[in-house]
Amino acid sequence: MDALNAQPMYHSPVIHAVYARVRQLAHLASDAADHLIDAVDLLDHTRAGLPVELGDGFLAVVTEQEARRGAGRCFSIVASLTALGSSDALATAELFVVERRRWGFVPEYRPPVLSRTQDSTLRTVARGDVAITGGKPHLRREDLRVSIIRALESRGLVMREDCPAAWFRDERVHLTAAGRRDLAAAFARPRSTAPAATRPPARPAATAAKAAAR
């Protein structure tokens, strides 16, 4: 919110929607963090043999199996709260940049134009959908190639991070600060409309034969 408030801008209905989305994301993230803390406290108290609250102020010592089930319920709630968070964050960022462009606030930074494949891959990474296992990407889009990830890595736009063992993935792929900057600068930027080079139409066989006889 502080970052938004520091930007000079006209508070159009779209910008008001951006503020609302950011507030929603903040509340969801805060609620998710509370449930994760509850899960950790439940497991730590159970291992220490301490009673835990089961609701309505009732305290009891639970078994480790019961504690794990309780922690699992917390994780399920967190997954539901955050399921659309990264996609919403990306959509909100694009909404903000597009609206700012509409009112004449063009980003000063002008990175090289991204190809459609690069743009699509950066968006997929921004949504948290890319993981690497055995050197191969795992994600919802099945057409992503490792070579694309490596090309973006060489440009400093994405980075890999080791996954915890529980994720059953070797690495997660994230945007770097440069990747976030380049993707944001690409939002609503006009693409080149130059026509693709085309070959002249082939001459009919009869016409070609007459030309060869001459």
PDB file of N, CA and C in Angstrom, residues 1 4-5 11 15-30 92:
ATOM      1  N   MET A   1       0.830  -1.195   0.000  1.00  0.00           N
ATOM      2  CA  MET A   1       0.000   0.000   0.000  1.00  0.00           C
ATOM      3  C   MET A   1       0.869   1.252   0.000  1.00  0.00           C
ATOM      4  N   LEU A   4       2.088   1.874  -3.488  1.00  0.00           N
ATOM      5  CA  LEU A   4       1.041   2.455  -4.328  1.00  0.00           C
ATOM      6  C   LEU A   4       0.837   3.932  -3.991  1.00  0.00           C
ATOM      7  N   ASN A   5       0.797   4.236  -2.704  1.00  0.00           N
ATOM      8  CA  ASN A   5       0.547   5.616  -2.294  1.00  0.00           C
ATOM      9  C   ASN A   5       1.659   6.562  -2.724  1.00  0.00           C
ATOM     10  N   HIS A  11      -6.598   8.634  -9.520  1.00  0.00           N
ATOM     11  CA  HIS A  11      -7.283   7.512  -8.880  1.00  0.00           C
ATOM     12  C   HIS A  11      -8.602   7.228  -9.613  1.00  0.00           C
ATOM     13  N   ILE A  15      -7.909   2.095 -10.747  1.00  0.00           N
ATOM     14  CA  ILE A  15      -6.920   2.176  -9.673  1.00  0.00           C
ATOM     15  C   ILE A  15      -7.559   1.845  -8.330  1.00  0.00           C
ATOM     16  N   HIS A  16      -8.803   2.264  -8.117  1.00  0.00           N
ATOM     17  CA  HIS A  16      -9.508   1.879  -6.895  1.00  0.00           C
ATOM     18  C   HIS A  16      -9.655   0.362  -6.820  1.00  0.00           C
ATOM     19  N   ALA A  17      -9.882  -0.280  -7.970  1.00  0.00           N
ATOM     20  CA  ALA A  17      -9.981  -1.745  -8.001  1.00  0.00           C
ATOM     21  C   ALA A  17      -8.632  -2.376  -7.665  1.00  0.00           C
ATOM     22  N   VAL A  18      -7.552  -1.763  -8.125  1.00  0.00           N
ATOM     23  CA  VAL A  18      -6.217  -2.258  -7.802  1.00  0.00           C
ATOM     24  C   VAL A  18      -5.994  -2.214  -6.291  1.00  0.00           C
ATOM     25  N   TYR A  19      -6.346  -1.093  -5.666  1.00  0.00           N
ATOM     26  CA  TYR A  19      -6.225  -0.985  -4.207  1.00  0.00           C
ATOM     27  C   TYR A  19      -7.031  -2.081  -3.505  1.00  0.00           C
ATOM     28  N   ALA A  20      -8.249  -2.308  -3.979  1.00  0.00           N
ATOM     29  CA  ALA A  20      -9.097  -3.333  -3.362  1.00  0.00           C
ATOM     30  C   ALA A  20      -8.470  -4.716  -3.502  1.00  0.00           C
ATOM     31  N   ARG A  21      -7.912  -5.002  -4.671  1.00  0.00           N
ATOM     32  CA  ARG A  21      -7.278  -6.307  -4.878  1.00  0.00           C
ATOM     33  C   ARG A  21      -6.069  -6.479  -3.957  1.00  0.00           C
ATOM     34  N   VAL A  22      -5.272  -5.438  -3.818  1.00  0.00           N
ATOM     35  CA  VAL A  22      -4.085  -5.528  -2.957  1.00  0.00           C
ATOM     36  C   VAL A  22      -4.501  -5.772  -1.508  1.00  0.00           C
ATOM     37  N   ARG A  23      -5.545  -5.082  -1.062  1.00  0.00           N
ATOM     38  CA  ARG A  23      -6.033  -5.303   0.310  1.00  0.00           C
ATOM     39  C   ARG A  23      -6.506  -6.752   0.497  1.00  0.00           C
ATOM     40  N   GLN A  24      -7.222  -7.268  -0.494  1.00  0.00           N
ATOM     41  CA  GLN A  24      -7.683  -8.654  -0.402  1.00  0.00           C
ATOM     42  C   GLN A  24      -6.511  -9.618  -0.320  1.00  0.00           C
ATOM     43  N   LEU A  25      -5.505  -9.407  -1.171  1.00  0.00           N
ATOM     44  CA  LEU A  25      -4.329 -10.278  -1.161  1.00  0.00           C
ATOM     45  C   LEU A  25      -3.614 -10.205   0.183  1.00  0.00           C
ATOM     46  N   ALA A  26      -3.527  -9.000   0.744  1.00  0.00           N
ATOM     47  CA  ALA A  26      -2.856  -8.841   2.034  1.00  0.00           C
ATOM     48  C   ALA A  26      -3.599  -9.601   3.132  1.00  0.00           C
ATOM     49  N   HIS A  27      -4.913  -9.515   3.135  1.00  0.00           N
ATOM     50  CA  HIS A  27      -5.701 -10.225   4.152  1.00  0.00           C
ATOM     51  C   HIS A  27      -5.584 -11.737   3.980  1.00  0.00           C
ATOM     52  N   LEU A  28      -5.614 -12.206   2.742  1.00  0.00           N
ATOM     53  CA  LEU A  28      -5.482 -13.643   2.505  1.00  0.00           C
ATOM     54  C   LEU A  28      -4.112 -14.146   2.955  1.00  0.00           C
ATOM     55  N   ALA A  29      -3.065 -13.379   2.654  1.00  0.00           N
ATOM     56  CA  ALA A  29      -1.719 -13.781   3.055  1.00  0.00           C
ATOM     57  C   ALA A  29      -1.587 -13.796   4.576  1.00  0.00           C
ATOM     58  N   SER A  30      -2.181 -12.808   5.235  1.00  0.00           N
ATOM     59  CA  SER A  30      -2.122 -12.748   6.689  1.00  0.00           C
ATOM     60  C   SER A  30      -2.879 -13.923   7.318  1.00  0.00           C
ATOM     61  N   THR A  92      -3.357  -8.157 -11.076  1.00  0.00           N
ATOM     62  CA  THR A  92      -3.440  -6.832 -10.469  1.00  0.00           C
ATOM     63  C   THR A  92      -2.290  -5.948 -10.929  1.00  0.00           C
TER      64      THR A  92
END
